[in-house]
Coordinates of C-alpha atoms and ligand atoms in Angstrom, one line a residue:
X1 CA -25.9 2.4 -17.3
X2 CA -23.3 1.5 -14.7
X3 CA -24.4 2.0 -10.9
X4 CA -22.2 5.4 -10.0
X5 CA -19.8 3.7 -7.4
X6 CA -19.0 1.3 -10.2
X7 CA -17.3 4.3 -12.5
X8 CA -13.5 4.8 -12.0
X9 CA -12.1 7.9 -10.7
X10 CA -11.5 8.9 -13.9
X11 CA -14.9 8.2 -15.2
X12 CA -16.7 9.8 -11.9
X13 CA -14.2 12.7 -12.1
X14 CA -15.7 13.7 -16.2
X15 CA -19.2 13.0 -14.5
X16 CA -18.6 15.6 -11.8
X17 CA -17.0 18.5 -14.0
X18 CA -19.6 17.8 -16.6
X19 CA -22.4 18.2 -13.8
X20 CA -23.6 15.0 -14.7
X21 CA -23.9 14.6 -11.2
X22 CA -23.0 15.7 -8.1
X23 CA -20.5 15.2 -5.4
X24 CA -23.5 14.5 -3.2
X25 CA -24.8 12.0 -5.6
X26 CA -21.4 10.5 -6.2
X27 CA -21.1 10.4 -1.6
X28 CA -24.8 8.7 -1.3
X29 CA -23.8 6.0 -4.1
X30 CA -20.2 5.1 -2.3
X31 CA -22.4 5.3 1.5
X32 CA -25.5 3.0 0.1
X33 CA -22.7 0.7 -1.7
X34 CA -20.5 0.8 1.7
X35 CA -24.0 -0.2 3.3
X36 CA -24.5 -3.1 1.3
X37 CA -20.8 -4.5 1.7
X38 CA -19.4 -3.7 4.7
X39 CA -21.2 -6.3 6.9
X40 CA -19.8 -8.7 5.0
X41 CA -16.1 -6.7 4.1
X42 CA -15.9 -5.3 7.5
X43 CA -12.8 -3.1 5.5
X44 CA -13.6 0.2 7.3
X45 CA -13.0 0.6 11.6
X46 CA -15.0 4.1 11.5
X47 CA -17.3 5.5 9.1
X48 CA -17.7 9.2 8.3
X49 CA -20.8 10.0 6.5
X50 CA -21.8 12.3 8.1
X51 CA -19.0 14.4 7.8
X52 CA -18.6 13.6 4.4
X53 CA -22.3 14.3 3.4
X54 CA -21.9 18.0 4.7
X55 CA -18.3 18.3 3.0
X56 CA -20.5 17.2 -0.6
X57 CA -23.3 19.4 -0.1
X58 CA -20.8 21.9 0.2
X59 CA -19.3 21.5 -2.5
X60 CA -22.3 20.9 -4.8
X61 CA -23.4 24.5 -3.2
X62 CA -19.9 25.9 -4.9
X63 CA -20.3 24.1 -8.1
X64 CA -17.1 22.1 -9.7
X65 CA -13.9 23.5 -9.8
X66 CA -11.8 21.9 -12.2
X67 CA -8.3 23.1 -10.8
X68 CA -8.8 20.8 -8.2
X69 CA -7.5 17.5 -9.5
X70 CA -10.1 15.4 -6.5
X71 CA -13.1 17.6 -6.3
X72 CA -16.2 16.3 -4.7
X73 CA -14.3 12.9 -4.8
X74 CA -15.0 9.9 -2.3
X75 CA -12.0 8.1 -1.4
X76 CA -11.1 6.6 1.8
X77 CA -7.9 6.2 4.5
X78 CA -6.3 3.2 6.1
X79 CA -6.6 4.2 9.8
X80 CA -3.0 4.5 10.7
X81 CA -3.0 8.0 8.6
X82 CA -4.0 10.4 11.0
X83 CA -7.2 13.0 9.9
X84 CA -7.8 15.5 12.4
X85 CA -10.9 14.9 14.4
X86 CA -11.2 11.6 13.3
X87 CA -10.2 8.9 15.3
X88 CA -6.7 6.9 13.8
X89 CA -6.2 3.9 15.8
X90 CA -3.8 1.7 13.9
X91 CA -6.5 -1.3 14.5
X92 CA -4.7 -1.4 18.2
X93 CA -6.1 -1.4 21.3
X94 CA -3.2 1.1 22.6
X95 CA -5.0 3.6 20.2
X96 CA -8.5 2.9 20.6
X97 CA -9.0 6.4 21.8
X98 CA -6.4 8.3 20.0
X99 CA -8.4 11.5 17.9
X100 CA -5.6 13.7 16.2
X101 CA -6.1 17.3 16.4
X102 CA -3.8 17.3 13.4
X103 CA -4.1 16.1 9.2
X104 CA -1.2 13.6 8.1
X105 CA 0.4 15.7 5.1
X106 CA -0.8 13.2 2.4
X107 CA -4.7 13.6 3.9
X108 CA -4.1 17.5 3.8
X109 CA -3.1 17.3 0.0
X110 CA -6.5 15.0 -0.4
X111 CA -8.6 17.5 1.3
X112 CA -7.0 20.3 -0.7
X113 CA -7.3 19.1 -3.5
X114 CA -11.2 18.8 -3.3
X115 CA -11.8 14.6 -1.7
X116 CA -14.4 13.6 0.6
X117 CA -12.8 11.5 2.9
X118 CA -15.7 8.7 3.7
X119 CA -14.3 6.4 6.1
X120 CA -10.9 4.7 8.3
X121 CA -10.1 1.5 7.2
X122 CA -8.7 -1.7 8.6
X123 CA -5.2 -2.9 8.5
X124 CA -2.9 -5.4 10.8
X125 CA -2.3 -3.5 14.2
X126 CA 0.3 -1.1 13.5
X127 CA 0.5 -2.3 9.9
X128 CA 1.9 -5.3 11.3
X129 CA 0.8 -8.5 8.8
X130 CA -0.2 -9.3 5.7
X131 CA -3.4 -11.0 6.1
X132 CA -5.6 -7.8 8.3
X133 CA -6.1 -10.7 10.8
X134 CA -3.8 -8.8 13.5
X135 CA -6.4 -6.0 13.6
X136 CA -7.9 -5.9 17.5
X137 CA -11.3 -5.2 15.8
X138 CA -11.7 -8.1 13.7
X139 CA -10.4 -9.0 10.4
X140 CA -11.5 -7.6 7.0
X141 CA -12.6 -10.6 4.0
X142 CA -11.6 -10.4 0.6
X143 CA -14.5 -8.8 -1.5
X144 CA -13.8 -12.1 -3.9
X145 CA -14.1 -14.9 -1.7
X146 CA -15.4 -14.0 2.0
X147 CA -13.8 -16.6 3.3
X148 CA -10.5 -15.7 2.3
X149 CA -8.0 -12.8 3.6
X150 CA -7.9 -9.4 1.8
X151 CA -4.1 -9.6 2.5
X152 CA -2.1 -6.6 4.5
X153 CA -1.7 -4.5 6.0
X154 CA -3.9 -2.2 4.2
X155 CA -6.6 -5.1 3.4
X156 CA -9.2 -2.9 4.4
X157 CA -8.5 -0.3 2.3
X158 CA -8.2 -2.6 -1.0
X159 CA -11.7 -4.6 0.0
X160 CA -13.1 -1.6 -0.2
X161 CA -11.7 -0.2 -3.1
X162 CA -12.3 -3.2 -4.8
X163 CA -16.1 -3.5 -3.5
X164 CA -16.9 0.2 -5.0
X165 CA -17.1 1.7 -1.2
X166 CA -15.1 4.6 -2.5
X167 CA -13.0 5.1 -5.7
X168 CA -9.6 5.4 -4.0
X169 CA -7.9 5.0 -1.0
X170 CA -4.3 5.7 0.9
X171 CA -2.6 2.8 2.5
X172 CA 0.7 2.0 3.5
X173 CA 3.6 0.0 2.1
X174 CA 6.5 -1.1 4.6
X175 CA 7.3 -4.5 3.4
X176 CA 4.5 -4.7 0.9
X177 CA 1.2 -3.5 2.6
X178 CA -0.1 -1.8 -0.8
X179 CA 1.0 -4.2 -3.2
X180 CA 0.1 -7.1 -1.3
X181 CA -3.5 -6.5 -1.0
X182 CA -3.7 -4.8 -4.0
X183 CA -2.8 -7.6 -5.6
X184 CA -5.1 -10.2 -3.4
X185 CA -8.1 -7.9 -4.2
X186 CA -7.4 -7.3 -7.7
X187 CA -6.9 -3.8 -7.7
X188 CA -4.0 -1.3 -8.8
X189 CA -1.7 -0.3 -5.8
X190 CA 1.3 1.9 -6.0
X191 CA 4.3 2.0 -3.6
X192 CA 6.1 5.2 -4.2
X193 CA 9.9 5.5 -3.6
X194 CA 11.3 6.2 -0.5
X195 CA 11.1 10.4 0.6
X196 CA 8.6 10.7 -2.4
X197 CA 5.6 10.8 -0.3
X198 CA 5.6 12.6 3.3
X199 CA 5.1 10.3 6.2
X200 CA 4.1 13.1 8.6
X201 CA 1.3 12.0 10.3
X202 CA 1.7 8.2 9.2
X203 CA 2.0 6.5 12.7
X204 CA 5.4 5.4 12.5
X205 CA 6.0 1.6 12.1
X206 CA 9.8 0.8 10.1
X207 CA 10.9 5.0 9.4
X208 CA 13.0 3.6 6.8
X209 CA 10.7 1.9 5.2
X210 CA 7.1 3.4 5.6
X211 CA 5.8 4.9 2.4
X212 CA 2.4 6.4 1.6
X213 CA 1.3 5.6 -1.7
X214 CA -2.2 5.2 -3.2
X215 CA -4.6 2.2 -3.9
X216 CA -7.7 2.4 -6.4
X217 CA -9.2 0.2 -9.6
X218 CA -7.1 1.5 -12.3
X219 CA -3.8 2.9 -12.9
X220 CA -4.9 6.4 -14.4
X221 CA -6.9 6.6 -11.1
X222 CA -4.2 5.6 -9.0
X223 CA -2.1 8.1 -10.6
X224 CA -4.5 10.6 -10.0
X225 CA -4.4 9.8 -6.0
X226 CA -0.2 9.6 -6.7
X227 CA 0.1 13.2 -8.6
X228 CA -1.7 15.1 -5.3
X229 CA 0.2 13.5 -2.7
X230 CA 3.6 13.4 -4.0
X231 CA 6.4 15.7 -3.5
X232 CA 8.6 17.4 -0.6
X233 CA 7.0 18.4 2.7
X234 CA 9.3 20.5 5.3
X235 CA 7.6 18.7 7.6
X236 CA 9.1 15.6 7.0
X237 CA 12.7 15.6 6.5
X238 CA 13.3 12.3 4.8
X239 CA 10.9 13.9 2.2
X240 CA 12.9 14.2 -1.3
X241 CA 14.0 17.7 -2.6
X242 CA 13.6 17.0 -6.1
X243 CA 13.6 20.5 -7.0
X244 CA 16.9 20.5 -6.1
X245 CA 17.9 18.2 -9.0
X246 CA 15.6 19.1 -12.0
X247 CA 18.2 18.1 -14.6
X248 CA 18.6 14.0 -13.5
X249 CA 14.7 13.6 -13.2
X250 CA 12.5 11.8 -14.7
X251 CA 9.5 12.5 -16.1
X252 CA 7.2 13.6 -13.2
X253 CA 4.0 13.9 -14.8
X254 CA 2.2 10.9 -13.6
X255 CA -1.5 11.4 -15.0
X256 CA -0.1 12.1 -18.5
X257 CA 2.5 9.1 -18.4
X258 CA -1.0 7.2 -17.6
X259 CA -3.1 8.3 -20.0
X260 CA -0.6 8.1 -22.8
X261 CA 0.2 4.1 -21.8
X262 CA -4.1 3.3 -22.0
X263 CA -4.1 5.7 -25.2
X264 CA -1.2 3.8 -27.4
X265 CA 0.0 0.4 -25.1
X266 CA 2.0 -0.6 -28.1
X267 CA 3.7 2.7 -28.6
X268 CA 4.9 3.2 -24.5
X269 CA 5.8 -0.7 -24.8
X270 CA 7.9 -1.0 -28.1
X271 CA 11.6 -1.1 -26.9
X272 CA 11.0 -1.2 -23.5
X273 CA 13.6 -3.5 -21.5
X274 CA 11.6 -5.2 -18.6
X275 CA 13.9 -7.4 -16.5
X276 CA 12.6 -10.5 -15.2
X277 CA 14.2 -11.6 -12.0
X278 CA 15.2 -15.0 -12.0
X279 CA 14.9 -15.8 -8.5
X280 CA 11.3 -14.5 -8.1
X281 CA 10.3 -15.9 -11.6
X282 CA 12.4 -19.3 -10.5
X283 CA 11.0 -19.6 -6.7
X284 CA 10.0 -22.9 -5.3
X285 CA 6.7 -22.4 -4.5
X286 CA 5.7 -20.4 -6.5
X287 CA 1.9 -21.1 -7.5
X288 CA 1.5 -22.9 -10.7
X289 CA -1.6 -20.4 -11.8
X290 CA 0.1 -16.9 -10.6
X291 CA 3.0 -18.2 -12.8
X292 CA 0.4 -19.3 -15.4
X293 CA -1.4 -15.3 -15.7
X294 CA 1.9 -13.3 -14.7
X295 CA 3.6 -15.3 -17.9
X296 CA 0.6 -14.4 -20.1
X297 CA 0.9 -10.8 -19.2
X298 CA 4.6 -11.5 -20.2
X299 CA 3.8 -12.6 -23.7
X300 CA 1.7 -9.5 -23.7
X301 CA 4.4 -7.2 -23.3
X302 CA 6.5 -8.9 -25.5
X303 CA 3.9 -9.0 -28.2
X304 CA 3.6 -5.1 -27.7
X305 CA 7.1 -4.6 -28.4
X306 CA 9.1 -5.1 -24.9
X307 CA 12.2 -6.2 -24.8
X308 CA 12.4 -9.3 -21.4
X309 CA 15.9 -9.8 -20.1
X310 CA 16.7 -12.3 -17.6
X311 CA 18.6 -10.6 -14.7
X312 CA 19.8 -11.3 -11.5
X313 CA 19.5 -10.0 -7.3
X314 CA 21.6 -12.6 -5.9
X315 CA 20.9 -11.3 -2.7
X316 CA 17.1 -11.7 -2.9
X317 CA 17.4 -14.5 -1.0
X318 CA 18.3 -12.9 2.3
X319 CA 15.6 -10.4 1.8
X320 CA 13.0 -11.7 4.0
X321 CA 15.3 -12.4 7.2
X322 CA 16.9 -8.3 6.4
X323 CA 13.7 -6.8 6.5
X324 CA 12.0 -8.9 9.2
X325 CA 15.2 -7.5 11.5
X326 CA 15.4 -4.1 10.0
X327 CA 11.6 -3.2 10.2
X328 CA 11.1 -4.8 13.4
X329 CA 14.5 -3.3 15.3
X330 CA 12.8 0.7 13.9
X331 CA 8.9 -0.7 15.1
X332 CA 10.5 -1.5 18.5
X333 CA 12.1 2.1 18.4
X334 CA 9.1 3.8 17.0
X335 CA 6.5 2.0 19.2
X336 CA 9.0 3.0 22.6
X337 CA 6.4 6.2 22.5
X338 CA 3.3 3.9 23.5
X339 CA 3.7 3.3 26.9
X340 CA 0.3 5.2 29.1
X341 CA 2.4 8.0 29.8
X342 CA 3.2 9.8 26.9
X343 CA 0.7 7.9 24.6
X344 CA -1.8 5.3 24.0
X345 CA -3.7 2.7 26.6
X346 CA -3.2 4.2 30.0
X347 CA -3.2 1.0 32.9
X348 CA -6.0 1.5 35.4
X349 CA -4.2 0.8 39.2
X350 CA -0.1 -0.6 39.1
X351 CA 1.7 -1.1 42.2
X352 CA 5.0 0.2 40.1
X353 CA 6.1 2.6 37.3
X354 CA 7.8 -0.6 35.9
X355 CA 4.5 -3.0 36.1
X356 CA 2.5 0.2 34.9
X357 CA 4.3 0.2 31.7
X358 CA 4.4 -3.6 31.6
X359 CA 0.3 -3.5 32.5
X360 CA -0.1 -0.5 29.8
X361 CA 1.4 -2.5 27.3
X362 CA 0.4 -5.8 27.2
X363 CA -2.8 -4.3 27.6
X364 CA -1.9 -2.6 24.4
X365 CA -0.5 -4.2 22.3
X366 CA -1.6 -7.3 20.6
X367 CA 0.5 -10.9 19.8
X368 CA 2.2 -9.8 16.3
X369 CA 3.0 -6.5 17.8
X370 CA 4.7 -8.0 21.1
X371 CA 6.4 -10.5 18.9
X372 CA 8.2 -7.8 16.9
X373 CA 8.7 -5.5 19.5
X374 CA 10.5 -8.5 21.2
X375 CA 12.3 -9.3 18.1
X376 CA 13.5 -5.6 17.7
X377 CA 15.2 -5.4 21.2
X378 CA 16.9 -9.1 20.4
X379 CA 19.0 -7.9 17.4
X380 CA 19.6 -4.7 18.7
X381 CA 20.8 -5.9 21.6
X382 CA 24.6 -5.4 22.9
X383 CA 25.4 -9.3 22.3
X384 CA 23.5 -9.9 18.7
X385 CA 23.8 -6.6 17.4
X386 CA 26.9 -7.3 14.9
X387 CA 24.9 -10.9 14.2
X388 CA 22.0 -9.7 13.4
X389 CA 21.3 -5.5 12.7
X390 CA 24.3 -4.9 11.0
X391 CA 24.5 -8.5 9.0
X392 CA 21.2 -6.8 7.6
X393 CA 22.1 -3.1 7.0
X394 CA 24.8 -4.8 4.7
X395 CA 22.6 -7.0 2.8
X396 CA 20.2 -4.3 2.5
X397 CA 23.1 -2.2 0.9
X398 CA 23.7 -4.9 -1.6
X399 CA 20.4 -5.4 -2.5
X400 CA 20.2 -2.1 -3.6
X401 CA 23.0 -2.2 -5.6
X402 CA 21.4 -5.6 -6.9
X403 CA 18.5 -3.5 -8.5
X404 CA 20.6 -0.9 -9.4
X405 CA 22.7 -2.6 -11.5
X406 CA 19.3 -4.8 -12.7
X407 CA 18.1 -1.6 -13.7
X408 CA 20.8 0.3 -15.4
X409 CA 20.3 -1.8 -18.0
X410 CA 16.5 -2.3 -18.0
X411 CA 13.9 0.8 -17.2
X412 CA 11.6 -2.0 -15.1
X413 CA 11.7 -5.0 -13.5
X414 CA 8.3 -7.2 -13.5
X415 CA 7.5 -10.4 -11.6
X416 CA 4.4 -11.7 -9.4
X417 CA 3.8 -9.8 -6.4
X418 CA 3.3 -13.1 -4.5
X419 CA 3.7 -16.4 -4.7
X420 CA -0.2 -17.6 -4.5
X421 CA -3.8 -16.2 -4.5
X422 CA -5.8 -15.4 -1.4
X423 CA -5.5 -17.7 1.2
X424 CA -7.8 -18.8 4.0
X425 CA -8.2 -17.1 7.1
X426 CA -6.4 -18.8 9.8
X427 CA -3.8 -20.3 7.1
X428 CA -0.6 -18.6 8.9
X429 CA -1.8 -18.3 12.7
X430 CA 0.1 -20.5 14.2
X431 CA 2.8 -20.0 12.0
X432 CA 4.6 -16.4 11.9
X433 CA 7.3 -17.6 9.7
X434 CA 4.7 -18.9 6.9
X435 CA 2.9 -15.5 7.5
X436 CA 6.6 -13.6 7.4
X437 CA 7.2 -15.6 3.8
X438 CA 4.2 -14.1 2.3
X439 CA 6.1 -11.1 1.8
X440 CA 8.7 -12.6 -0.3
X441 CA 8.4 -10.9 -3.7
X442 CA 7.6 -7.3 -2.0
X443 CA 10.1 -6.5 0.8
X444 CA 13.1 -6.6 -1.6
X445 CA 11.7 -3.0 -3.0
X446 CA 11.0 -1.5 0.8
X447 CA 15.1 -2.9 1.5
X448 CA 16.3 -0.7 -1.4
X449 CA 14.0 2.3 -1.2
X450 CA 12.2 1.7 -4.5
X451 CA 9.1 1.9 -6.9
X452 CA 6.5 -0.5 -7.3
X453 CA 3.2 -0.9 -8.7
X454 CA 1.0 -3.7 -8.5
X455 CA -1.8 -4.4 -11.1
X456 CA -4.3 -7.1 -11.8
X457 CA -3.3 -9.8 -14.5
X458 CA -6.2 -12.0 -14.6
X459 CA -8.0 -15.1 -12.4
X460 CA -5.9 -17.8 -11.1
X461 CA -7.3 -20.9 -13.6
X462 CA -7.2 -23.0 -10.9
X463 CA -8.5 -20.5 -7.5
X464 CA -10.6 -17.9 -9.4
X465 CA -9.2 -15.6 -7.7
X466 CA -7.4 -12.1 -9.1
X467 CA -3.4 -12.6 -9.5
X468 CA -1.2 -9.5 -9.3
X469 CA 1.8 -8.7 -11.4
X470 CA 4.4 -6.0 -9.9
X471 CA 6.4 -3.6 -12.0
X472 CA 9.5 -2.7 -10.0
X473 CA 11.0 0.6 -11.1
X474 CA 13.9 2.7 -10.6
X475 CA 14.0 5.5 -8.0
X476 CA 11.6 8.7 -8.8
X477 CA 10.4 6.6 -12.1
X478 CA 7.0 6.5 -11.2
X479 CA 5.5 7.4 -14.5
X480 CA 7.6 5.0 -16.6
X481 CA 5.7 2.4 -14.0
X482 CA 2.4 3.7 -14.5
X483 CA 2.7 4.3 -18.0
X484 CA 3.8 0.7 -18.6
X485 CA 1.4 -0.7 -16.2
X486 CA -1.1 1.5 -17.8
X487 CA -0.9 0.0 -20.9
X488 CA -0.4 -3.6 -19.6
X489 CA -4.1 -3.0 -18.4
X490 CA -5.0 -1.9 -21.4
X491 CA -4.1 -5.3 -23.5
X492 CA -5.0 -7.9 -20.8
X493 CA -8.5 -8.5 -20.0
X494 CA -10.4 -6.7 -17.0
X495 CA -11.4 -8.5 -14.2
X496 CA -14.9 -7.9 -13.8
X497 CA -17.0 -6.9 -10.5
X498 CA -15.4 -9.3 -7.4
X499 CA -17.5 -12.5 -7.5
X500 CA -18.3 -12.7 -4.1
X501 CA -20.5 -9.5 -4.0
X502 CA -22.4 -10.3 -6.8
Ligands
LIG601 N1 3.7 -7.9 5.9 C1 4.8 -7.1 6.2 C2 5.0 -7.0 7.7 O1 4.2 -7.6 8.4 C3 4.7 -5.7 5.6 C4 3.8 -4.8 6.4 C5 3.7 -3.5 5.8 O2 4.1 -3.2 4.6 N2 3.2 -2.5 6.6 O3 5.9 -6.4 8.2

């Protein structure tokens, strides 16, 4: 019999209402597992099992209650979503002492819904990277190869994840912090569309951008974690009235378009147009073995019955330089707040107000965080504002119509969700252009607002290491995504426990 923090969320969730065992049983297996990794993962900044132990007893003292979709479930937060009494410090010094007296709306929806949150977990300082090596409390290792990165920003949350420390967690996905990692882990991360999920109390890094979205080992779980936190919040008001337009949707039943994609693959395939974007598919550099697996899973989906269609986003090209200049101009804006007055680090003695700010933050703030703040203020700036902001508002216009016109004619788009395996640590430090480039194949979906879900297809041949595919949807189509992906995962083979750990 499998140990209990190897089950899925699905699996533990039968083994809870069934009273096979308990939500305190299920909490000890996730804490004695998080035990045995985390010196080696380091994927969580703090730990709460205390907290949770006395939530699960709780519980267990209640008995299971079946209307409530997480119930006595462990799952786990990246640290720049803010859970009242807990401390949320973005991996930043600035915030090293920050406790909210407040839940971000997606945590409320968790906790009402029955989870145990366990533990905070790492991610690039202010979600800032793509490696978790711009965290100011050390970096988090990938639960396949410890001397390789996770990815980011949420790294921590998909090393742990991936290790069996909890059986879901939140993250963050601005220019590709879910899929990213996800994908370098070799588990199932969704980035919902833009206004789907509530960003109050997600510390703020590119407002345009930022989406919560869930991470976990399967796509039935992650649609699970998706179904509780989606949906309009008054107080967010970019969140996305959908009731408003009941006739245009979508399905919006994201547990049942799972479940039915695992129960008949070929059935949610057959027909299906998938478009394959020729310049991800076509990208120089693009790493012989993710080609290799994501071109297998290919042949899977066209065995099943899906239709592939070569299409185009000419503009994909320009979607690195656009988003670096978009998200950083909104994280210079949005990180304005942190300056020892109104929040964060507070500068012991300053002679001035002026070098008090200057002392608070670059006390603060660390190198990646300075470096975009920097950049922000640059293309904002009186003299470079038409050169550089508004070049990329435009292109990030005509990306979206790109996709839309992509996807008028196809229901998904699919390509790799990077261009190589794990990498080294250290491999883009002196480099923040290499590090910038590593978000190639994700940022195009944060530019135009939509869905994405990343899913394991495989071990490189060559790195042995898991390689993610990316299904690219249209907006509010999460459960064609999941339902697809679902039974993608259905007809390619699992990946198995991460080798490292073993
Ligand atoms: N790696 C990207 C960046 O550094 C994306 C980060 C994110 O999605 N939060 O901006």
């Amino acid at each position: 019999m499998a140990e209990l923090y190897e089950l899925t969320l699905s699996q533990a969730r039968s083994a809870l209402l069934s009273r096979e065992c308990g939500a305190m049983e299920l909490t000890r297996a996730c804490c004695a597992r998080l035990r045995a990794t985390e010196d080696r993962l380091h994927a969580c900044l703090s730990l709460l099992e205390e907290e949770a132990l006395a939530q699960a007893k709780k519980l267990d003292e209640s008995g299971p209650e079946a209307h409530r979709p997480l119930w006595g479930m462990p799952l786990m937060l990246k640290d720049n979503i803010c859970l009242r009494g807990s401390p949320t410090t973005c991996a930043s010094a600035m915030l090293r002492d920050f406790v909210p007296f407040y839940d971000a709306e997606a945590a409320a929806r968790l906790k009402s819904a029955g989870a145990i949150i366990l533990a905070k977990n790492n991610l690039d300082e202010f979600a800032m990277g793509s490696t978790t090596e711009n965290s100011a409390f050390g970096r988090s290792a990938n639960p396949w190869d410890l001397g390789k990165v996770p990815g980011g920003s949420s790294g921590g949350s998909a090393a742990a994840v991936s290790a069996g420390q909890a059986f879901g967690a939140l993250g963050s996905d601005t220019g590709g912090s879910i899929r990213l990692p996800a994908a370098l882990c070799g588990c199932v991360g969704l980035k919902p569309t833009y206004g789907r999920v509530s960003r109050f109390g997600l510390v703020a890094f590119g407002s345009s951008f930022d989406q919560i979205g869930p991470l976990a080992r399967t796509v039935e779980d992650c649609a699970r974690l998706f179904e509780v936190i989606a949906g309009p919040d008054p107080k967010d008001s970019t969140s996305a009235r959908l009731d408003l337009y009941p006739e245009g949707l979508p399905e919006q039943n994201f547990v049942e378009a799972a479940q039915a994609g695992g129960r008949s693959p070929e059935e949610s395939l057959k027909g299906l147009a998938v478009g394959l974007p020729k310049e991800f598919w076509e990208q120089e550099g693009l790493s012989p073995e993710v080609a290799q697996n994501c071109r297998e899973a290919l042949q899977v989906l066209e065995r099943a019955g899906a239709e592939l269609v070569p299409v185009d986003l000419p503009h994909q090209k320009y979607a690195v330089a656009a988003y670096y200049i978009m998200s950083s101009a909104e994280a210079g804006a949005n990180l304005a707040r942190f300056d020892g007055v109104r929040y964060g680090l507070r500068a012991k003695a300053a002679a001035d107000l002026d070098s008090f700010f200057v002392s608070s933050r670059s006390r603060g703030f660390g190198p990646e965080v300075r470096r975009r703040i920097m950049l922000g203020a640059f293309v904002l700036s009186a003299g470079y504002y038409d050169a550089y902001y508004r070049k990329a508002a435009q292109i990030r216009r005509l990306l979206r119509d790109d996709f839309d016109r992509a996807l008028s004619r196809c229901r998904l788009l699919a390509a790799p969700v990077a261009t190589r395996t794990a990498w080294p640590f250290g491999f883009t430090e002196n480099d923040p252009l290499a590090a910038y480039k590593m978000d190639l194949f994700t940022v195009t979906l944060n530019l135009a607002g939509l869905p994405g879900l990343a899913l394991p297809v495989g071990l490189g041949a060559h790195s042995r290491l898991p390689v993610g595919l990316q299904l690219m949807g249209r907006p509010f189509d999460e459960a064609a995504l999941l339902r697809a992906g679902a039974a993608l995962e259905r007809l390619v083979p699992p990946l198995g426990a991460p080798a490292a750990l073993a």
